[in-house]
CSV table of C-alpha atoms in Angstrom, one decimal:
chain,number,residue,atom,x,y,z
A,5,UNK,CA,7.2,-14.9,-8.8
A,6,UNK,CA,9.0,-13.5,-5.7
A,7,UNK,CA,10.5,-15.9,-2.9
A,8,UNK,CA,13.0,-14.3,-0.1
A,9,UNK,CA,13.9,-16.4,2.7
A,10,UNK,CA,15.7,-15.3,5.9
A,11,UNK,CA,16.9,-12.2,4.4
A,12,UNK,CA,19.2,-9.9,6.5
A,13,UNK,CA,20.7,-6.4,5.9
A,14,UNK,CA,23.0,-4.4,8.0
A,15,UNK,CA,24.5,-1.2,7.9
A,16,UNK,CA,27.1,-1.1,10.6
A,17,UNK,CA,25.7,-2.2,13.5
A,18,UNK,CA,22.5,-0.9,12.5
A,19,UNK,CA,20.1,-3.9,10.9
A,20,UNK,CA,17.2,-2.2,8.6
A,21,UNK,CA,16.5,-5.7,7.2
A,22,UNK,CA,15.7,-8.3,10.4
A,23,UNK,CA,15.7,-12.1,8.9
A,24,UNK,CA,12.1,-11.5,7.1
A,25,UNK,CA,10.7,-14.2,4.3
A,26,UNK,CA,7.5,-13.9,2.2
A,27,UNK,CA,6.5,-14.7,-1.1
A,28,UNK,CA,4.9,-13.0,-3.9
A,29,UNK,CA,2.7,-14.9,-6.7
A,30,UNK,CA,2.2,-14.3,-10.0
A,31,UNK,CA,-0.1,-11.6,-10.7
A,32,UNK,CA,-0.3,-10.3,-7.3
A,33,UNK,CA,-0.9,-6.5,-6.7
A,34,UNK,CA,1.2,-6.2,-3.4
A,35,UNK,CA,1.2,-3.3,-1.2
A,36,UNK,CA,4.7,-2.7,1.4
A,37,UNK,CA,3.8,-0.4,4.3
A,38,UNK,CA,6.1,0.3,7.1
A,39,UNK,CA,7.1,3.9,8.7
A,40,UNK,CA,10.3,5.7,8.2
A,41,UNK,CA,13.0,3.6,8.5
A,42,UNK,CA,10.7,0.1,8.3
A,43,UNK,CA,13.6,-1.3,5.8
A,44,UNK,CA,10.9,-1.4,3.0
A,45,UNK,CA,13.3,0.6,0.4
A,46,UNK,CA,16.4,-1.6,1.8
A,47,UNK,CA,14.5,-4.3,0.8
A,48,UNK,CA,13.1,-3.5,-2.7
A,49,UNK,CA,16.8,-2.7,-3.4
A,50,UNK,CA,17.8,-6.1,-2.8
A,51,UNK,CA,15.3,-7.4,-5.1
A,52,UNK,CA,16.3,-5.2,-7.7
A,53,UNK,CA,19.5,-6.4,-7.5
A,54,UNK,CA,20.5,-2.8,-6.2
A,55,UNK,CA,23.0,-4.2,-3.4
A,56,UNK,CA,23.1,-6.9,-1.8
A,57,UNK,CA,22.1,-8.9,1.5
A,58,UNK,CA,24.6,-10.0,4.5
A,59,UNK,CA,22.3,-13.5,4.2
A,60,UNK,CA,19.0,-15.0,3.3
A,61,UNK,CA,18.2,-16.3,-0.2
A,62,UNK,CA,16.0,-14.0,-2.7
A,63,UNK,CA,14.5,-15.9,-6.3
A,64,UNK,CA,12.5,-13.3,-8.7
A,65,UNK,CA,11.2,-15.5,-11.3
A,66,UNK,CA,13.2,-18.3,-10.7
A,67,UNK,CA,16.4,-16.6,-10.3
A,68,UNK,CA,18.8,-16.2,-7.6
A,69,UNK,CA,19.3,-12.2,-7.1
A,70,UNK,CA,22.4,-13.0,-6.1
A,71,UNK,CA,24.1,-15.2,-8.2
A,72,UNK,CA,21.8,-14.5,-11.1
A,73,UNK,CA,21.3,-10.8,-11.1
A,74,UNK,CA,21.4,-10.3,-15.1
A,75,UNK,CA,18.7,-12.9,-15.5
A,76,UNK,CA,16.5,-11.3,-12.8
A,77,UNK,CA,16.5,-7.6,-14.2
A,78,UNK,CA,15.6,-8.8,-17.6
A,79,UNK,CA,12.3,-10.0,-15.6
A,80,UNK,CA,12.1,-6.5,-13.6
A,81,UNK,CA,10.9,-2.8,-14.2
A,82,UNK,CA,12.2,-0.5,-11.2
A,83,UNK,CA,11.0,3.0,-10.7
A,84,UNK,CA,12.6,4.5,-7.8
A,85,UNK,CA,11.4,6.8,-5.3
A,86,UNK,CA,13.4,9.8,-7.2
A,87,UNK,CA,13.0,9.2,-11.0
A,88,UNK,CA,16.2,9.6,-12.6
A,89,UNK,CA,15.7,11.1,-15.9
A,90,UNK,CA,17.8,13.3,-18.1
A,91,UNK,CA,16.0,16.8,-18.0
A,92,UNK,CA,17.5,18.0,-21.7
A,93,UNK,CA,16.3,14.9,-23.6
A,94,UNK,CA,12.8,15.0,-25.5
A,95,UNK,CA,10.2,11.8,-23.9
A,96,UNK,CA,10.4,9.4,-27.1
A,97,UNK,CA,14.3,10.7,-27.0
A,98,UNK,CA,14.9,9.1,-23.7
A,99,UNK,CA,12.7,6.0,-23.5
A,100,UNK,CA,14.1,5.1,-26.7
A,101,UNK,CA,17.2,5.3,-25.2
A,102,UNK,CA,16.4,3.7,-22.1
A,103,UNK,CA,14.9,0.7,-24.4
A,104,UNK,CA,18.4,0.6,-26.0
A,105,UNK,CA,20.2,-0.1,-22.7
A,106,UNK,CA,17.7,-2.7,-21.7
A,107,UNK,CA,18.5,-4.8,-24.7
A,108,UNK,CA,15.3,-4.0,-27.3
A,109,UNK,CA,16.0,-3.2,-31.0
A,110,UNK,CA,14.7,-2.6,-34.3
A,111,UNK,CA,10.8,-3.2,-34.6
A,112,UNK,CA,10.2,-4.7,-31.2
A,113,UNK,CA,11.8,-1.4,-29.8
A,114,UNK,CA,9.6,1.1,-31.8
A,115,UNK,CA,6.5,-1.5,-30.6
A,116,UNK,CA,7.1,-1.5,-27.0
A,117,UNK,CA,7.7,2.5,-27.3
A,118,UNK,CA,4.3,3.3,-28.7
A,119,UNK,CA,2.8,0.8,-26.1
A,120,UNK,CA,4.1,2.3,-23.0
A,121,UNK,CA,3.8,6.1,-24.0
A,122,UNK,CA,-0.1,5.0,-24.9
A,123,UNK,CA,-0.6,3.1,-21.7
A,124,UNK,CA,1.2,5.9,-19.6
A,125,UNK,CA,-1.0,8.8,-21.4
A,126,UNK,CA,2.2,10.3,-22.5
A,127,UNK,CA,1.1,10.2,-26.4
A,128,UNK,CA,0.7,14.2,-26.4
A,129,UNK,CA,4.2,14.7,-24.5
A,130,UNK,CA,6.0,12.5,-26.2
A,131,UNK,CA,8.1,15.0,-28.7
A,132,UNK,CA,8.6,17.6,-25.7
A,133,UNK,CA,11.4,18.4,-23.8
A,134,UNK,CA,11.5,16.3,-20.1
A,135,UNK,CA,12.4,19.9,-18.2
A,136,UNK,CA,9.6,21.1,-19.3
A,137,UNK,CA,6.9,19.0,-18.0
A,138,UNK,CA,5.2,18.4,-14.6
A,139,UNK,CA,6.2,16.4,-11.9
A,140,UNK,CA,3.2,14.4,-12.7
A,141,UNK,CA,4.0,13.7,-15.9
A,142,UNK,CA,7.8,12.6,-15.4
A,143,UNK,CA,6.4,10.1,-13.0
A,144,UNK,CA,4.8,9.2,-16.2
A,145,UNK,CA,8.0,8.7,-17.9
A,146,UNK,CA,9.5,6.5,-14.8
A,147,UNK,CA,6.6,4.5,-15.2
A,148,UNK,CA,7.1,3.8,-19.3
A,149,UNK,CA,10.5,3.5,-18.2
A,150,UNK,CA,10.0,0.6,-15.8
A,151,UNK,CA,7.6,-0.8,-18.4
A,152,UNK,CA,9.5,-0.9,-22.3
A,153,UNK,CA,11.2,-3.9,-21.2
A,154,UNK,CA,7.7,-5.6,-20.5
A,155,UNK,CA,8.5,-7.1,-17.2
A,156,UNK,CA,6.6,-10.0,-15.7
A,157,UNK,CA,7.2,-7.9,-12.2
A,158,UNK,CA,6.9,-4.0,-11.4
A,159,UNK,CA,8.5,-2.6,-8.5
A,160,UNK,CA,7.3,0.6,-7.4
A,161,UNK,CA,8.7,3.0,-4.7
A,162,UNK,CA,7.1,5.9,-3.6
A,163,UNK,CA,5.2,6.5,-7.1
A,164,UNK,CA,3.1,9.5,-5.8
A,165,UNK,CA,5.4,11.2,-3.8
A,166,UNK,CA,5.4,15.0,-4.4
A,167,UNK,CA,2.1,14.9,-6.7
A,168,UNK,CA,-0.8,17.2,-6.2
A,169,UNK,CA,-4.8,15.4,-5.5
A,170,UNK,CA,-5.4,15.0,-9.0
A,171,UNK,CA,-2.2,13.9,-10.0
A,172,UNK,CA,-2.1,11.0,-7.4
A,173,UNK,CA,-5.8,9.9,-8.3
A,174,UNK,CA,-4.5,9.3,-12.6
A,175,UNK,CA,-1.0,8.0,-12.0
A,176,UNK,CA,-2.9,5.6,-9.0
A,177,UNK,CA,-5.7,4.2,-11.4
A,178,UNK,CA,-2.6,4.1,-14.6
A,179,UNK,CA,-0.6,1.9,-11.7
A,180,UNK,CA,-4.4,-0.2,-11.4
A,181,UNK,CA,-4.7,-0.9,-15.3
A,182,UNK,CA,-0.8,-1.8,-15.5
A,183,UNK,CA,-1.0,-4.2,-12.4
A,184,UNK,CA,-3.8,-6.2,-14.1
A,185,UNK,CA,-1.4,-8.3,-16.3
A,186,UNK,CA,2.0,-8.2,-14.4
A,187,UNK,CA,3.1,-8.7,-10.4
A,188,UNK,CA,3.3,-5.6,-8.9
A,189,UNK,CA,5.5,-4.3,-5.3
A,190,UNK,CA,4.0,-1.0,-4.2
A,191,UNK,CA,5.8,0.7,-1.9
A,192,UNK,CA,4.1,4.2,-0.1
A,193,UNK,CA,3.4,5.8,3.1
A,194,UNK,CA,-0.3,6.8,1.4
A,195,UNK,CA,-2.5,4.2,2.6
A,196,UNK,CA,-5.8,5.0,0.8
A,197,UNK,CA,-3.3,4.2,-2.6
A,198,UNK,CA,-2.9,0.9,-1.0
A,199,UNK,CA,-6.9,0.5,-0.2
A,200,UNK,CA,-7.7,1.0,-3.8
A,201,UNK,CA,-4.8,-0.5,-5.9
A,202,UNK,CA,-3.5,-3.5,-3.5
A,203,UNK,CA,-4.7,-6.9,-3.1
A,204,UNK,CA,-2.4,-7.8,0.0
A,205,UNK,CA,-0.5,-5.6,2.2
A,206,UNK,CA,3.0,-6.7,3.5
A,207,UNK,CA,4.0,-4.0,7.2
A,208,UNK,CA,7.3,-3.9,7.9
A,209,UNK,CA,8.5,-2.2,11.3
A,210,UNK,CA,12.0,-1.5,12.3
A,211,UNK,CA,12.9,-4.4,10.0
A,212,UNK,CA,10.4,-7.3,10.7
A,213,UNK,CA,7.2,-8.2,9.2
A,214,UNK,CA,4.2,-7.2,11.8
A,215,UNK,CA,1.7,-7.9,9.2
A,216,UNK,CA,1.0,-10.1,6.1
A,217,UNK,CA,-2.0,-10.6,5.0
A,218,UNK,CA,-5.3,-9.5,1.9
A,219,UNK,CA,-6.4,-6.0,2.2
A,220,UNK,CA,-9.6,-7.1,3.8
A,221,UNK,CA,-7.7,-8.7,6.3
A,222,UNK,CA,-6.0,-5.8,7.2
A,223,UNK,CA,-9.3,-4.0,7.0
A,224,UNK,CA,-10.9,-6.0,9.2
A,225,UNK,CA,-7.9,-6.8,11.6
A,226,UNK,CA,-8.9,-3.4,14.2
A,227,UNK,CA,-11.7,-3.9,17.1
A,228,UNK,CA,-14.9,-2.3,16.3
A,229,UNK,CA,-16.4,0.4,18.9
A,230,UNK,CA,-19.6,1.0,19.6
A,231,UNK,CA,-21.6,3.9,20.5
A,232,UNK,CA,-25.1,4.4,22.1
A,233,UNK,CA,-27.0,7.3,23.8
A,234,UNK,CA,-29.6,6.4,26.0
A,235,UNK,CA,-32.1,8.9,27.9
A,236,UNK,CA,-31.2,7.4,31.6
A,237,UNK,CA,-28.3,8.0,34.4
A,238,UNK,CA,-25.2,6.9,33.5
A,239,UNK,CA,-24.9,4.7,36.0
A,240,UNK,CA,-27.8,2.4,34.8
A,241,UNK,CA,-26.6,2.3,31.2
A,242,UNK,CA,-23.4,1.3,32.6
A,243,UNK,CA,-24.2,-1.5,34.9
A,244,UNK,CA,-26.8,-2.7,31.5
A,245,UNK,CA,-23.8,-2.9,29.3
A,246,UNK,CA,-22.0,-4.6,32.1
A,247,UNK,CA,-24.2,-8.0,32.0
A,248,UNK,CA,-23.4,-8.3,28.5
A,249,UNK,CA,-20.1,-10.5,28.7
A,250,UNK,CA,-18.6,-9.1,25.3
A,251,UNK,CA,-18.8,-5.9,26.3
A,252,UNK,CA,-15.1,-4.4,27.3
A,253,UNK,CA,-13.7,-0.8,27.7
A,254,UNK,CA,-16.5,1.5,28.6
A,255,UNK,CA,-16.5,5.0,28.7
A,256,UNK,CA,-19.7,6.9,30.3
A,257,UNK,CA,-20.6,10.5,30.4
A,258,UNK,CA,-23.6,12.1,30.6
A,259,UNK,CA,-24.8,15.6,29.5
A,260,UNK,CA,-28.6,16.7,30.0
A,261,UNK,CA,-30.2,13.7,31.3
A,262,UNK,CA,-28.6,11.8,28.2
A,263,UNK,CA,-26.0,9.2,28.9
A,264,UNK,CA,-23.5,8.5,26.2
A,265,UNK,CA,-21.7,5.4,26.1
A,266,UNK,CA,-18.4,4.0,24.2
A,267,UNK,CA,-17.4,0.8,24.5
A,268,UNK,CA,-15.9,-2.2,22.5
A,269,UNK,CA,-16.6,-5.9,22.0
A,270,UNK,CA,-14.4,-8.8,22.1
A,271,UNK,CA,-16.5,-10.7,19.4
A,272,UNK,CA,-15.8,-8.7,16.5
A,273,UNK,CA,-18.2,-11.6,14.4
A,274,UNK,CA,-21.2,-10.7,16.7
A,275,UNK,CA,-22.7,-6.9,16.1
A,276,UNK,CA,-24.1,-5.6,19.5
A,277,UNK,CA,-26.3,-3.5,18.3
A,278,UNK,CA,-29.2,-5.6,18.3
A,279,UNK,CA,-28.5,-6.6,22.2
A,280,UNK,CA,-28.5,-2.5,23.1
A,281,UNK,CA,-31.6,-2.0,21.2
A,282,UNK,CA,-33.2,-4.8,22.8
A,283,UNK,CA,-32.0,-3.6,26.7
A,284,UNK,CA,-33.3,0.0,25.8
A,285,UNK,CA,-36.8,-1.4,24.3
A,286,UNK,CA,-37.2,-3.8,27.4
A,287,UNK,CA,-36.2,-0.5,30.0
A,288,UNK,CA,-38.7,1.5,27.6
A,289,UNK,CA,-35.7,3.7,27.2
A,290,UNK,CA,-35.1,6.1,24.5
A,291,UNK,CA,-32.6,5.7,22.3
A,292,UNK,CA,-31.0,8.3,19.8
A,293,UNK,CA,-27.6,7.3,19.2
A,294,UNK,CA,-26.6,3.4,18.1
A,295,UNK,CA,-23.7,3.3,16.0
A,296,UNK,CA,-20.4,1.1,15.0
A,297,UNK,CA,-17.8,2.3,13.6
A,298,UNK,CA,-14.5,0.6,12.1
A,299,UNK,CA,-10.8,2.0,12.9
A,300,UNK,CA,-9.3,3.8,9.9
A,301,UNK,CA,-6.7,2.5,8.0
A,302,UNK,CA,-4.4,5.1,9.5
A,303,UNK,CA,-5.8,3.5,13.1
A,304,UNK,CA,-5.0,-0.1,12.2
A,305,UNK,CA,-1.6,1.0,10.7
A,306,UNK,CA,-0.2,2.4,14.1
A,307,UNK,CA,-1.7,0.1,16.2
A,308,UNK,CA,0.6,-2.2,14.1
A,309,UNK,CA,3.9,0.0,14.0
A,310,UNK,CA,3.6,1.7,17.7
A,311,UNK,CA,7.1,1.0,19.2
């Protein structure tokens, strides 16, 4: 569905889009991360056809965004970061306007209208006037606006941005049901969103890909660390975990007669727990503590974007 190649953007002497290529199948549910400033929203433009590249080559669907642009937005619904809607106009007002522009008529425009204000839960705002409706709901009305022209591929940028807990959470699972027949670029800074709608995850930092890969990869891609509490000196936990070659980075301290331990393994396939469980049953120490725990997502994600 998606193929960019080489693609380079400059603004001055400022680059915000550093030779990057990746492809997109169809279907996919894509997540693009990346801090401030990554050249994610520089880079969704240029698919849109939004402006252009100083090089690279960039097919949606087949189609060169460059030398075919009007081909490629017939296959493309955009809904940018700040929805631009016209606040005087009643919903079915403006998405039947919006339909008009993007080449429906007659019956096939009245169908595709009652499909996206059912699938984007807008049927009981439909007749109302846009000003007068939540922030929630107009990123309701971007959404059915991205979607009347049925596009095989939805670009999203920023979708939740500005929307309370429970606002995220419906326009999030809406975003789910939509992606399960269509390809699907999600941009956001709100990682759980990309946990729970994304099948891959594409990071951008300061204009280069750092990571491309599934979700589970990216799940999976931080070191594991380990903690155990053992009732003995710290010194003899320490020089115990220090036989066992996978052990790296520990940290000791001890606090009434307990010694705590932190440490990490460079085998993230092997679990350690069963080795520390076996030292402290053949020492006939006690144990209270054993635990691993996984780096967070917002973990992994800096360890990938620290300058």
């Amino acid at each position: 569905m998606i193929k960019v190649e080489n693609l380079v953007k400059k603004y001055g002497s400022l680059t915000a889009v550093d030779n990057i290529s990746f492809s997109v199948a169809k279907g996919e549910i894509v997540g693009l991360l990346g801090p401030n400033g990554a050249g994610k929203s520089t880079t969704m433009k240029i698919l849109t056809c939004f402006m252009p590249a100083n090089s690279g080559n960039v097919e949606v669907a087949g189609y060169n965004v460059f030398s075919q642009s009007l081909e490629v937005r017939k296959h493309i619904g955009y809904m940018p970061e700040n929805v631009p809607l016209y606040p005087e106009m009643r919903v079915n007002e403006y998405l039947y306007y919006r339909g008009k522009l993007k080449g429906l008529r007659g019956n096939k425009l009245k169908e595709r209208l009652k499909k996206v204000i059912d699938s984007c839960q807008l049927s009981h705002q439909d007749s109302r006037i846009i000003e007068q409706l939540s922030k929630g709901n107009r990123q309701r009305i971007g959404l059915a606006d991205a979607l009347i022209s049925d596009p095989a591929l939805l670009v999203l940028d920023e979708p939740t941005i500005g929307l309370d807990p429970n606002q995220v959470i419906k326009v999030r699972d809406l975003i789910y049901q939509i992606g399960k027949d269509r390809t699907v670029i999600l941009s956001t800074h709100i990682l759980s969103e990309v946990e729970t709608v994304c099948e891959r995850a594409i990071i951008m930092n300061e204009g280069k890909i750092v990571f491309d890969d599934s979700m589970s990869s990216f799940i999976g891609s931080g070191e594991k660390s380990y903690v155990c509490e053992v009732n003995v000196p710290a010194s003899e936990l320490k020089e115990a975990l220090q036989k066992l070659p996978e052990v790296i980075n520990i940290e000791i301290s001890e606090a009434e007669n307990w010694a705590k331990a932190k440490f990490q393994s460079n085998n993230d396939a092997l679990d350690l727990r069963e080795s520390i469980y076996n030292i402290s049953r053949d020492n006939n120490w006690a144990l209270r503590t054993l635990d691993v725990k996984s780096p967070s997502l917002e973990e992994i994600f800096v360890s990938k974007t620290a300058r």
